[in-house]
Amino acid sequence: MTKKLPKKDRSAVKVADYIVERLAAEGIDHCFGVAGDYVFPICDAVDSSAKVKWIGCANELNASYAADGYARIRGAAMLATTYGVGELSAINGVMGAKAERSLVFHVVGMPSYQNQRLHKIAHHTLGDGVYGNFVELSAGAACCHAVINPENCVVEMERVIAEAHRNNQPAYIAVPSDYAQSPVVPADVKPIVPGSNQAALQKAMSIIAERIKKAKSIVAFVAFPISRLGLQKEAKKAIEALGCPFVTTLMEKCVIGEGHPQFAGMYVGAVSEPKTRQIIEGADLVLDLGGVNLNDITTAAYSGRLDLSRFVTVGLDDVRIGDKVIANVRLEDILSELAKLKPSSAPYKGKPQKLAPVNGKASDKITMAALYPRYAAFLRAGDTVVLETGSSSLGVTPTILPDGVRVEAQVLWGSIGWATPAAFGVALADPSRRTILITGEGSHQLTANDIGAMGRFGANVIVFVLNNNGYLIERALEENPDWTYNDLAPWNYAELPKALGCEDWYTARVTTLGELDEAMKAARAGKTGAYIEIIGGKMDMPPALAFAHGQLKAMYGDTP
Ligand SMILES: Cc1ncc(C[n+]2csc(CCOP(=O)(O)OP(=O)(O)O)c2C)c(N)n1
Ligand SMILES: [Mg+2]
């Protein structure tokens, strides 16, 4: 990505225009948000920019999720919200982007500097004349922040942009509304491009090469930051040069095609295929490319036995080998060094992964045993699946999918409702691919209103909503499946697109496999968005969830 400061005579550029143009130079051409008076100068700058289009969302939480989805594809996204009420509604989504390393620039319009200076009592405040109440909260959801004024604008923008890239996490940029309309004071600053310290890079590589030489068995984890940084091809080259098997966790579904001969399966602790488990748990050297996240979900309730002393972890900006950390080494540089290595033996060749056969008769009710192989058969190269937390994610992730399918999920943060707006952001970020949303109906109820934004902005997502009469995953994660708090208002889901203005969308409500097959065919053939409500059984769950149901004590700890 080429990075250039906006070319115009900077003395004449207003702060708000400068911020928008500078973010456009990061490859951003959409701004997600909700307007409000304090953020008007930013909204105006976007609306009058030739490069960035305003994408109004139904609320700020949705906008933050959409920005996260967009950033996962484009490398960065812009989110604009108003002071207090707007930014606080976005915090969950921005914090999720921080947890999952997605780079969202959160630009917030503050009350004017003049009113702040006079401690005026204003709307969207606590009525105390204090203007620092929310900066710390929003900044906590980011890896860096700046409160902009005309003098610091140029320098601060470069600082937060560089720091956000260094961590690939959100940056919070707050701008008082009067400053936003003032001319920027020019400063002679160049964009800072994160790069490795060459001596540190050589040192790290010589230790890694030595470990590789000594190891009897090597395996690579391709961790989620690889896709957030868009380094899939570089990681593939490194693995091909190493010749070793590679594995993923639930967080990296399809990061490199599952049909790749060196793919040794998905590691899910004790629930992994025995061969996958043996490869990773028995390896002398685990090359962790990107920094894998071994949480309760990815390790199936901390099952399995990983010896972390055998790990070499290549983070975004450092390499960790045991208790030694080599700082200022970029992941992309290590990958390109690894790609120069020659394998000492023939590359690993795993068992080819086949798609599960499609089963069931046309008149059968839709079971989970029949649904997941159908998703696999439906998906094809060029599709991006956005997968919601819930029983669907535990059904789709263990299912082998065709090469060329990309999957985005929020496994670690796991905030339900994320996937619907995230799919909107993903679809706008790359219209050359088909975006497929797979969600449960309970999660969908949180953010379904942005189906309207999909229609408005021509994001032709294919939406699958599994309607299983409540929060199935929660029913399964409890001894008693019938608590009323896992029940839902019974919406007529398939009628939502029409009510939300998506007049030309294909919609269907399907209860049998035959109807599902028909609907899938029609959705694929259509050029518009599509919305398919799938009626599933109240307690019909995929095997991974049934397994978790038997592991409740290991997951949550025993009663003290
Ligand atoms: C914001 C948020 N609130 C609550 C939860 C807890 N939670 C996790 S999954 C889930 C229910 C998901 O239900 P649904 O989308 O219908 O999927 P199903 O498991 O029924 O297929 C809930 C409430 C959460 N993860 N995030
Ligand atoms: Mg449900």
Coordinates of C-alpha atoms and ligand atoms in Angstrom, one line a residue:
M1 CA 0.0 0.0 0.0
T2 CA 1.5 3.4 -0.9
K3 CA 1.1 5.9 1.8
K4 CA 1.2 9.6 0.9
L5 CA 0.1 12.6 2.9
P6 CA -2.7 14.5 1.2
K7 CA -1.1 16.6 -1.5
K8 CA -3.0 19.9 -1.3
D9 CA -1.5 23.0 0.3
R10 CA -1.9 21.8 3.8
S11 CA -2.3 25.3 5.3
A12 CA -5.7 25.6 3.6
V13 CA -6.9 22.2 4.6
K14 CA -9.4 21.9 7.5
V15 CA -8.6 19.4 10.2
A16 CA -11.7 17.2 9.4
D17 CA -10.8 17.1 5.7
Y18 CA -7.2 16.3 6.6
I19 CA -8.2 13.3 8.8
V20 CA -10.5 11.9 6.1
E21 CA -8.0 12.3 3.3
R22 CA -5.2 10.8 5.5
L23 CA -7.3 7.8 6.3
A24 CA -8.3 7.4 2.6
A25 CA -4.5 7.1 2.0
E26 CA -4.7 3.9 4.1
G27 CA -6.8 2.3 1.5
I28 CA -10.1 3.2 3.1
D29 CA -13.0 4.3 0.9
H30 CA -16.0 3.8 3.1
C31 CA -16.7 5.3 6.5
F32 CA -19.2 3.5 8.7
G33 CA -21.1 5.5 11.3
V34 CA -24.1 7.4 12.7
A35 CA -24.2 11.2 12.4
G36 CA -24.6 13.6 15.3
D37 CA -24.0 17.3 15.8
Y38 CA -20.6 17.0 17.4
V39 CA -19.4 14.8 14.6
F40 CA -21.0 16.8 11.8
P41 CA -17.6 18.3 10.6
I42 CA -16.3 14.8 10.1
C43 CA -19.5 13.6 8.4
D44 CA -19.4 16.7 6.1
A45 CA -15.7 16.0 5.2
V46 CA -16.7 12.4 4.3
D47 CA -19.7 13.4 2.3
S48 CA -17.7 15.9 0.4
S49 CA -14.7 13.7 -0.1
A50 CA -14.2 12.1 -3.6
K51 CA -12.5 9.2 -2.0
V52 CA -14.5 8.1 1.0
K53 CA -18.3 7.3 1.0
W54 CA -20.5 7.7 4.1
I55 CA -22.1 4.4 5.1
G56 CA -24.9 5.2 7.6
C57 CA -25.7 2.2 9.9
A58 CA -28.7 1.7 12.0
N59 CA -26.7 2.2 15.2
E60 CA -23.1 2.6 16.3
L61 CA -22.7 -0.9 17.5
N62 CA -23.6 -2.2 14.1
A63 CA -21.3 0.4 12.5
S64 CA -18.4 -0.8 14.7
Y65 CA -19.0 -4.5 13.7
A66 CA -19.3 -3.5 10.0
A67 CA -16.0 -1.5 10.3
D68 CA -14.4 -4.6 11.9
G69 CA -15.6 -6.8 8.9
Y70 CA -14.3 -4.2 6.4
A71 CA -10.9 -3.9 8.1
R72 CA -10.4 -7.7 8.1
I73 CA -10.6 -7.6 4.3
R74 CA -9.0 -4.2 3.5
G75 CA -6.5 -4.0 6.3
A76 CA -8.1 -0.9 7.9
A77 CA -11.5 0.8 8.3
M78 CA -13.0 4.1 9.4
L79 CA -15.8 4.4 12.0
A80 CA -17.3 7.8 12.9
T81 CA -19.5 8.4 15.9
T82 CA -20.6 11.3 18.0
Y83 CA -19.5 12.2 21.5
G84 CA -20.6 10.0 24.5
V85 CA -23.9 8.4 23.3
G86 CA -22.4 7.4 20.0
E87 CA -18.9 6.3 20.9
L88 CA -20.0 4.4 24.0
S89 CA -22.5 2.4 21.9
A90 CA -19.6 1.4 19.6
I91 CA -17.2 0.3 22.4
N92 CA -18.2 -3.4 22.4
G93 CA -17.5 -3.6 18.7
V94 CA -14.2 -1.6 18.8
M95 CA -13.0 -3.6 21.8
G96 CA -13.8 -6.8 19.9
A97 CA -11.7 -5.5 17.0
K98 CA -8.9 -4.9 19.6
A99 CA -9.2 -8.5 20.9
E100 CA -9.2 -9.9 17.4
R101 CA -6.6 -7.6 15.9
S102 CA -8.6 -5.7 13.4
L103 CA -7.6 -2.1 12.6
V104 CA -10.5 0.3 13.0
F105 CA -9.9 4.0 13.1
H106 CA -12.6 5.3 15.5
V107 CA -13.1 9.0 14.8
V108 CA -15.3 10.8 17.4
G109 CA -16.6 14.4 17.2
M110 CA -16.4 16.1 20.6
P111 CA -18.1 19.3 21.8
S112 CA -16.2 22.4 20.7
Y113 CA -12.9 23.4 22.4
Q114 CA -14.5 26.7 23.4
N115 CA -17.4 25.1 25.2
Q116 CA -15.0 22.6 26.9
R117 CA -12.8 25.4 28.0
L118 CA -15.8 27.2 29.6
H119 CA -17.0 23.9 31.2
K120 CA -20.4 24.6 29.7
I121 CA -23.1 22.1 30.5
A122 CA -24.1 20.4 27.3
H123 CA -26.1 17.4 25.8
H124 CA -24.5 14.0 25.7
T125 CA -22.5 14.8 28.9
L126 CA -23.1 13.9 32.6
G127 CA -24.1 17.6 33.1
D128 CA -20.9 18.2 35.1
G129 CA -19.1 20.4 32.6
V130 CA -16.3 17.8 32.4
Y131 CA -15.2 16.7 29.0
G132 CA -12.7 14.0 29.8
N133 CA -15.3 11.4 31.0
F134 CA -15.4 9.3 27.9
V135 CA -12.0 9.7 26.2
E136 CA -10.4 7.2 28.5
L137 CA -13.2 4.7 28.0
S138 CA -13.1 4.9 24.2
A139 CA -9.3 5.0 24.3
G140 CA -9.4 1.7 26.3
A141 CA -10.9 0.0 23.4
A142 CA -8.0 1.1 21.1
C143 CA -4.3 0.5 21.2
C144 CA -3.5 4.2 20.9
H145 CA -5.4 7.5 20.9
A146 CA -5.1 11.2 20.1
V147 CA -7.2 14.3 20.9
I148 CA -6.6 16.4 17.8
N149 CA -6.1 20.1 17.5
P150 CA -4.9 22.1 14.5
E151 CA -1.3 22.2 15.7
N152 CA -0.9 18.5 16.5
C153 CA -3.1 17.1 13.8
V154 CA -0.4 16.1 11.2
V155 CA 2.0 14.7 13.8
E156 CA -0.6 12.9 15.8
M157 CA -2.3 11.4 12.8
E158 CA 1.1 9.8 11.7
R159 CA 1.7 8.6 15.3
V160 CA -1.6 6.9 15.7
I161 CA -1.6 5.4 12.2
A162 CA 1.8 3.9 12.7
E163 CA 1.0 2.6 16.2
A164 CA -2.3 1.1 15.0
H165 CA -0.5 -0.7 12.2
R166 CA 2.3 -1.9 14.5
N167 CA -0.3 -3.7 16.6
N168 CA -3.0 -4.1 14.0
Q169 CA -5.6 -2.8 16.5
P170 CA -8.0 0.1 16.7
A171 CA -7.0 3.8 17.1
Y172 CA -9.2 6.3 18.8
I173 CA -9.1 9.8 17.3
A174 CA -11.2 12.5 19.1
V175 CA -11.7 15.9 17.5
P176 CA -13.5 18.9 19.1
S177 CA -16.0 20.3 16.6
D178 CA -14.5 23.8 16.3
Y179 CA -11.0 22.5 15.8
A180 CA -12.3 20.1 13.2
Q181 CA -13.3 23.1 11.1
S182 CA -10.0 25.0 11.6
P183 CA -7.1 24.9 9.1
V184 CA -4.4 22.4 9.9
V185 CA -1.1 23.9 10.9
P186 CA 1.4 22.3 8.5
A187 CA 4.2 20.1 9.9
D188 CA 7.0 18.4 8.0
V189 CA 6.3 14.7 8.9
K190 CA 6.5 11.6 6.7
P191 CA 4.4 8.5 7.2
I192 CA 6.1 6.0 9.5
V193 CA 6.1 2.5 8.0
P194 CA 6.7 -0.2 10.6
G195 CA 9.8 -2.2 9.7
S196 CA 12.2 -4.7 11.4
N197 CA 15.5 -3.8 13.0
Q198 CA 17.8 -5.7 10.6
A199 CA 20.2 -6.9 13.3
A200 CA 17.3 -8.2 15.4
L201 CA 15.8 -9.9 12.3
Q202 CA 19.1 -11.7 11.6
K203 CA 19.4 -12.7 15.2
A204 CA 15.9 -14.1 15.3
M205 CA 16.4 -15.9 12.0
S206 CA 19.6 -17.5 13.1
I207 CA 18.0 -18.9 16.2
I208 CA 15.0 -20.1 14.3
A209 CA 17.1 -21.7 11.6
E210 CA 19.1 -23.5 14.3
R211 CA 16.0 -24.8 16.0
I212 CA 14.7 -26.0 12.6
K213 CA 17.9 -27.8 11.9
K214 CA 17.9 -29.6 15.3
A215 CA 14.2 -30.5 15.3
K216 CA 13.1 -34.0 14.4
S217 CA 9.6 -32.8 13.8
I218 CA 8.2 -29.4 13.0
V219 CA 4.7 -28.1 12.7
A220 CA 3.4 -24.6 12.0
F221 CA 0.4 -22.9 13.4
V222 CA -1.0 -20.3 11.0
A223 CA -2.5 -17.9 13.5
F224 CA -5.3 -15.4 12.9
P225 CA -3.1 -12.3 12.6
I226 CA -1.9 -13.7 9.3
S227 CA -5.3 -13.1 7.8
R228 CA -5.8 -9.7 9.6
L229 CA -2.5 -8.5 8.1
G230 CA -3.3 -10.0 4.7
L231 CA -0.3 -12.3 4.8
Q232 CA -1.9 -15.5 3.7
K233 CA 0.2 -15.9 0.6
E234 CA 3.4 -15.1 2.4
A235 CA 2.5 -17.7 5.1
K236 CA 1.8 -20.3 2.5
K237 CA 5.2 -19.6 0.8
A238 CA 7.0 -20.0 4.1
I239 CA 5.2 -23.3 4.9
E240 CA 5.9 -24.6 1.4
A241 CA 9.6 -23.7 1.9
L242 CA 9.7 -25.4 5.3
G243 CA 7.8 -28.5 4.0
C244 CA 6.3 -29.1 7.4
P245 CA 2.6 -29.8 8.2
F246 CA 0.5 -26.9 9.3
V247 CA -2.5 -26.7 11.5
T248 CA -5.1 -24.0 12.4
T249 CA -7.5 -23.5 15.3
L250 CA -11.1 -22.5 15.1
M251 CA -9.9 -18.9 14.7
E252 CA -8.1 -19.6 11.4
K253 CA -10.7 -21.6 9.5
C254 CA -9.6 -21.8 5.9
V255 CA -6.7 -19.2 6.3
I256 CA -4.9 -21.4 3.8
G257 CA -7.0 -23.8 1.7
E258 CA -7.9 -27.0 3.6
G259 CA -7.1 -28.9 0.4
H260 CA -3.4 -27.9 0.7
P261 CA -1.3 -31.1 0.9
Q262 CA 0.5 -29.9 4.0
F263 CA -2.7 -29.2 5.9
A264 CA -2.7 -31.5 8.9
G265 CA -6.2 -30.5 10.3
M266 CA -7.7 -28.2 12.9
Y267 CA -6.3 -28.4 16.4
V268 CA -9.1 -28.4 19.0
G269 CA -7.3 -29.9 22.0
A270 CA -8.6 -33.4 22.8
V271 CA -11.3 -33.1 20.2
S272 CA -8.8 -32.9 17.3
E273 CA -8.4 -35.8 14.9
P274 CA -5.9 -38.2 16.7
K275 CA -3.3 -37.7 13.9
T276 CA -3.6 -33.8 14.1
R277 CA -3.2 -34.0 17.8
Q278 CA -0.2 -36.2 17.6
I279 CA 1.5 -34.0 15.0
I280 CA 1.1 -30.8 17.1
E281 CA 1.4 -32.2 20.6
G282 CA 4.4 -34.4 19.6
A283 CA 6.3 -31.9 17.6
D284 CA 9.8 -30.9 18.6
L285 CA 9.3 -27.5 17.3
V286 CA 6.0 -25.6 16.9
L287 CA 6.4 -22.5 14.7
D288 CA 3.6 -20.3 15.8
L289 CA 3.2 -17.8 12.9
G290 CA 1.3 -14.8 14.2
G291 CA 0.6 -15.8 17.8
V292 CA -2.1 -18.4 18.2
N293 CA -4.7 -17.8 20.9
L294 CA -5.1 -20.9 23.1
N295 CA -8.4 -20.0 24.8
D296 CA -11.1 -22.2 26.2
I297 CA -12.9 -22.3 22.8
T298 CA -9.9 -23.1 20.6
T299 CA -8.6 -25.7 23.0
A300 CA -12.0 -27.3 23.7
A301 CA -12.1 -26.4 27.4
Y302 CA -8.3 -26.6 27.8
S303 CA -8.2 -30.2 26.8
G304 CA -5.1 -31.6 25.0
R305 CA -1.5 -31.1 26.1
L306 CA 0.7 -28.5 24.4
D307 CA 4.3 -28.0 25.6
L308 CA 4.8 -24.2 25.2
S309 CA 8.6 -24.6 25.7
R310 CA 8.6 -26.1 22.2
F311 CA 7.0 -23.0 20.7
V312 CA 8.7 -20.3 18.7
T313 CA 6.1 -17.6 18.5
V314 CA 6.4 -15.0 15.8
G315 CA 4.3 -12.1 16.9
L316 CA 3.4 -9.0 14.8
D317 CA 6.5 -7.1 16.1
D318 CA 8.6 -9.6 18.0
V319 CA 9.8 -13.2 18.3
R320 CA 9.5 -15.2 21.5
I321 CA 11.6 -18.3 22.0
G322 CA 11.1 -19.7 25.5
D323 CA 11.8 -16.8 27.9
K324 CA 13.7 -14.9 25.3
V325 CA 12.1 -12.0 23.3
I326 CA 13.6 -10.4 20.3
A327 CA 11.9 -7.1 19.7
N328 CA 11.4 -5.0 16.6
V329 CA 11.0 -7.9 14.2
R330 CA 8.0 -7.8 11.9
L331 CA 6.0 -10.9 11.1
E332 CA 6.1 -10.3 7.4
D333 CA 9.9 -10.1 7.4
I334 CA 10.2 -13.4 9.2
L335 CA 7.8 -15.0 6.7
S336 CA 9.8 -13.8 3.8
E337 CA 13.1 -15.1 5.4
L338 CA 11.4 -18.5 6.1
A339 CA 10.3 -18.6 2.5
K340 CA 14.0 -18.7 1.5
L341 CA 14.8 -21.9 3.5
K342 CA 15.2 -25.2 1.7
P343 CA 13.4 -28.2 3.3
S344 CA 15.8 -30.9 4.5
S345 CA 13.4 -33.7 3.5
A346 CA 10.3 -34.3 1.2
P347 CA 7.4 -32.1 2.2
Y348 CA 4.7 -33.4 4.5
K349 CA 1.7 -34.8 2.6
G350 CA -1.5 -35.2 4.6
K351 CA -4.5 -37.2 3.8
P352 CA -6.6 -35.4 1.2
Q353 CA -9.6 -33.7 2.9
K354 CA -12.9 -34.6 1.3
L355 CA -16.2 -32.7 1.5
A356 CA -18.8 -34.6 3.6
P357 CA -21.5 -36.2 1.4
V358 CA -24.9 -34.5 1.2
N359 CA -27.5 -36.7 2.8
G360 CA -31.2 -36.9 3.5
K361 CA -34.4 -37.0 1.4
A362 CA -36.2 -33.9 -0.1
S363 CA -39.2 -34.4 2.2
D364 CA -37.1 -34.7 5.4
K365 CA -37.1 -32.0 8.0
I366 CA -33.8 -30.1 8.2
T367 CA -31.5 -31.7 10.7
M368 CA -28.0 -30.4 11.6
A369 CA -26.5 -33.7 10.2
A370 CA -28.0 -32.7 6.8
L371 CA -27.4 -29.0 7.0
Y372 CA -23.7 -28.6 7.5
P373 CA -22.7 -30.9 4.5
R374 CA -25.1 -28.8 2.5
Y375 CA -23.3 -25.6 3.4
A376 CA -20.0 -27.2 2.3
A377 CA -21.6 -28.3 -1.0
F378 CA -23.1 -24.8 -1.5
L379 CA -19.9 -22.8 -0.9
R380 CA -17.4 -22.3 -3.6
A381 CA -14.1 -20.6 -4.3
G382 CA -14.6 -16.8 -4.2
D383 CA -17.1 -16.9 -1.3
T384 CA -16.4 -15.2 2.0
V385 CA -18.4 -16.7 4.9
V386 CA -19.1 -14.6 7.9
L387 CA -19.9 -16.9 10.7
E388 CA -21.8 -15.9 13.9
T389 CA -21.0 -17.2 17.4
G390 CA -23.6 -19.9 18.4
S391 CA -24.3 -23.5 17.3
S392 CA -23.7 -22.5 13.7
S393 CA -20.1 -21.7 14.3
L394 CA -19.6 -25.1 16.0
G395 CA -21.3 -26.8 13.0
V396 CA -19.4 -25.0 10.2
T397 CA -15.9 -24.9 11.6
P398 CA -15.3 -28.7 11.9
T399 CA -16.8 -29.1 8.3
I400 CA -14.3 -29.2 5.5
L401 CA -14.9 -26.4 3.0
P402 CA -13.8 -26.0 -0.6
D403 CA -10.5 -24.2 -1.4
G404 CA -10.8 -20.6 -2.1
V405 CA -13.5 -20.0 0.5
R406 CA -12.6 -17.4 3.1
V407 CA -14.1 -17.5 6.6
E408 CA -14.4 -14.7 9.1
A409 CA -15.6 -15.3 12.7
Q410 CA -15.2 -13.6 16.0
V411 CA -14.2 -16.7 18.1
L412 CA -12.3 -15.0 20.9
W413 CA -14.5 -11.9 21.6
G414 CA -17.7 -13.8 20.7
S415 CA -20.2 -11.0 20.8
I416 CA -23.4 -12.2 19.3
G417 CA -24.9 -9.9 16.7
W418 CA -21.4 -9.3 15.3
A419 CA -21.8 -11.3 12.1
T420 CA -24.7 -9.5 10.5
P421 CA -23.1 -6.1 10.3
A422 CA -19.6 -7.6 9.8
A423 CA -21.0 -9.4 6.7
F424 CA -22.2 -6.0 5.5
G425 CA -18.7 -4.5 6.0
V426 CA -17.0 -7.6 4.3
A427 CA -19.3 -7.3 1.3
L428 CA -18.6 -3.6 0.8
A429 CA -14.8 -4.2 1.3
D430 CA -14.7 -6.7 -1.6
P431 CA -17.7 -6.8 -4.0
S432 CA -15.8 -9.2 -6.3
R433 CA -16.5 -12.0 -3.9
R434 CA -19.8 -13.3 -2.7
T435 CA -20.4 -12.8 1.0
I436 CA -22.4 -15.5 2.8
L437 CA -23.7 -14.8 6.3
I438 CA -24.4 -17.8 8.5
T439 CA -26.1 -16.9 11.8
G440 CA -28.5 -18.1 14.4
E441 CA -31.8 -16.2 14.9
G442 CA -31.0 -15.2 18.5
S443 CA -27.8 -13.4 17.5
H444 CA -29.5 -11.9 14.4
Q445 CA -32.1 -10.3 16.6
L446 CA -29.4 -8.0 18.0
T447 CA -28.4 -6.4 14.8
A448 CA -30.8 -7.5 12.0
N449 CA -31.8 -3.9 11.3
D450 CA -28.7 -3.4 9.2
I451 CA -30.1 -5.8 6.6
G452 CA -31.7 -2.5 5.6
A453 CA -28.3 -0.9 5.1
M454 CA -27.2 -3.9 3.0
G455 CA -30.2 -3.3 0.7
R456 CA -29.6 0.5 0.7
F457 CA -25.9 0.2 -0.3
G458 CA -26.3 -2.7 -2.7
A459 CA -24.4 -5.3 -0.5
N460 CA -25.7 -8.5 -2.0
V461 CA -25.2 -10.8 0.9
I462 CA -26.7 -14.3 1.0
V463 CA -28.0 -14.6 4.5
F464 CA -28.8 -17.9 6.2
V465 CA -30.6 -17.6 9.5
L466 CA -31.0 -20.8 11.5
N467 CA -34.3 -20.5 13.5
N468 CA -34.1 -23.1 16.2
N469 CA -36.5 -21.5 18.6
G470 CA -34.0 -19.9 20.9
Y471 CA -30.5 -19.8 22.1
L472 CA -29.5 -23.4 21.4
I473 CA -25.8 -23.0 22.3
E474 CA -26.9 -21.7 25.7
R475 CA -29.4 -24.5 26.2
A476 CA -26.5 -26.9 25.5
L477 CA -24.2 -25.2 27.9
E478 CA -26.5 -25.7 30.8
E479 CA -27.8 -28.6 32.7
N480 CA -31.3 -27.4 32.2
P481 CA -32.2 -26.6 28.6
D482 CA -35.5 -25.0 29.4
W483 CA -34.7 -21.9 31.2
T484 CA -37.0 -19.2 29.8
Y485 CA -34.2 -16.8 29.3
N486 CA -33.1 -18.9 26.3
D487 CA -36.4 -18.3 24.6
L488 CA -37.0 -15.6 22.0
A489 CA -39.7 -13.4 20.5
P490 CA -40.9 -15.4 17.5
W491 CA -40.1 -13.1 14.6
N492 CA -41.1 -13.7 11.0
Y493 CA -37.5 -13.6 9.9
A494 CA -38.1 -14.2 6.2
E495 CA -40.3 -11.0 6.1
L496 CA -37.5 -8.8 7.4
P497 CA -35.8 -7.9 4.1
K498 CA -39.0 -6.5 2.7
A499 CA -39.9 -4.6 5.9
L500 CA -36.3 -3.2 5.9
G501 CA -36.5 -2.0 2.3
C502 CA -34.7 -4.8 0.4
E503 CA -37.5 -5.0 -2.1
D504 CA -35.7 -7.0 -4.8
W505 CA -34.1 -9.6 -2.5
Y506 CA -34.9 -13.3 -2.8
T507 CA -36.4 -14.6 0.4
A508 CA -37.5 -18.1 1.6
R509 CA -38.5 -19.8 4.8
V510 CA -37.6 -23.5 4.5
T511 CA -38.6 -26.5 6.7
T512 CA -37.5 -29.4 4.5
L513 CA -34.3 -30.4 2.8
G514 CA -35.9 -30.1 -0.6
E515 CA -37.0 -26.5 0.1
L516 CA -33.5 -25.7 1.4
D517 CA -31.9 -27.1 -1.8
E518 CA -34.2 -25.1 -4.0
A519 CA -33.6 -21.9 -2.0
M520 CA -29.8 -22.4 -2.1
K521 CA -30.0 -22.8 -5.9
A522 CA -32.1 -19.7 -6.3
A523 CA -29.9 -17.6 -4.0
R524 CA -26.8 -18.6 -5.9
A525 CA -28.4 -17.9 -9.2
G526 CA -29.6 -14.4 -8.2
K527 CA -27.7 -11.2 -8.4
T528 CA -29.4 -9.5 -5.5
G529 CA -29.2 -10.2 -1.9
A530 CA -30.9 -13.4 -0.6
Y531 CA -32.3 -14.3 2.8
I532 CA -33.1 -17.9 3.8
E533 CA -34.7 -18.7 7.1
I534 CA -34.0 -22.3 8.0
I535 CA -36.2 -24.0 10.5
G536 CA -34.2 -26.3 12.8
G537 CA -35.0 -28.5 15.8
K538 CA -35.0 -26.8 19.2
M539 CA -32.3 -29.2 20.6
D540 CA -30.8 -30.5 17.3
M541 CA -27.1 -29.5 17.6
P542 CA -23.9 -30.2 15.8
P543 CA -21.5 -32.9 17.3
A544 CA -19.0 -30.3 18.7
L545 CA -21.7 -28.7 20.8
A546 CA -23.0 -32.1 22.0
F547 CA -19.4 -32.7 23.1
A548 CA -19.2 -29.4 25.0
H549 CA -22.5 -30.3 26.7
G550 CA -20.7 -33.2 28.3
Q551 CA -17.7 -31.1 29.4
L552 CA -19.4 -28.4 31.4
K553 CA -17.3 -28.8 34.5
A554 CA -14.0 -28.7 32.6
M555 CA -15.2 -25.6 30.8
Y556 CA -16.5 -23.6 33.7
G557 CA -14.8 -25.2 36.7
D558 CA -16.4 -27.4 39.3
T559 CA -18.8 -25.9 41.9
P560 CA -16.4 -24.9 44.8
Ligands
LIG1 C1 -23.3 -9.7 23.2 C2 -23.5 -11.0 23.7 N1 -24.5 -11.3 24.5 C3 -24.7 -12.5 25.0 C4 -23.9 -13.6 24.7 C5 -24.1 -15.0 25.2 N2 -24.6 -15.8 24.1 C6 -23.7 -16.6 23.4 S1 -24.4 -17.5 22.2 C7 -25.9 -16.9 22.5 C8 -27.1 -17.4 21.8 C9 -27.0 -17.6 20.3 O1 -28.2 -18.0 19.9 P1 -28.5 -18.1 18.3 O2 -27.9 -17.0 17.6 O3 -30.0 -18.3 18.1 O4 -27.7 -19.5 17.9 P2 -28.0 -21.0 18.2 O5 -27.0 -21.5 19.1 O6 -29.4 -21.1 18.7 O7 -27.9 -21.7 16.9 C10 -25.8 -16.0 23.6 C11 -27.0 -15.3 24.1 C12 -22.8 -13.2 23.8 N3 -21.9 -14.2 23.4 N4 -22.7 -12.0 23.3
MG2 MG -31.1 -20.1 17.8

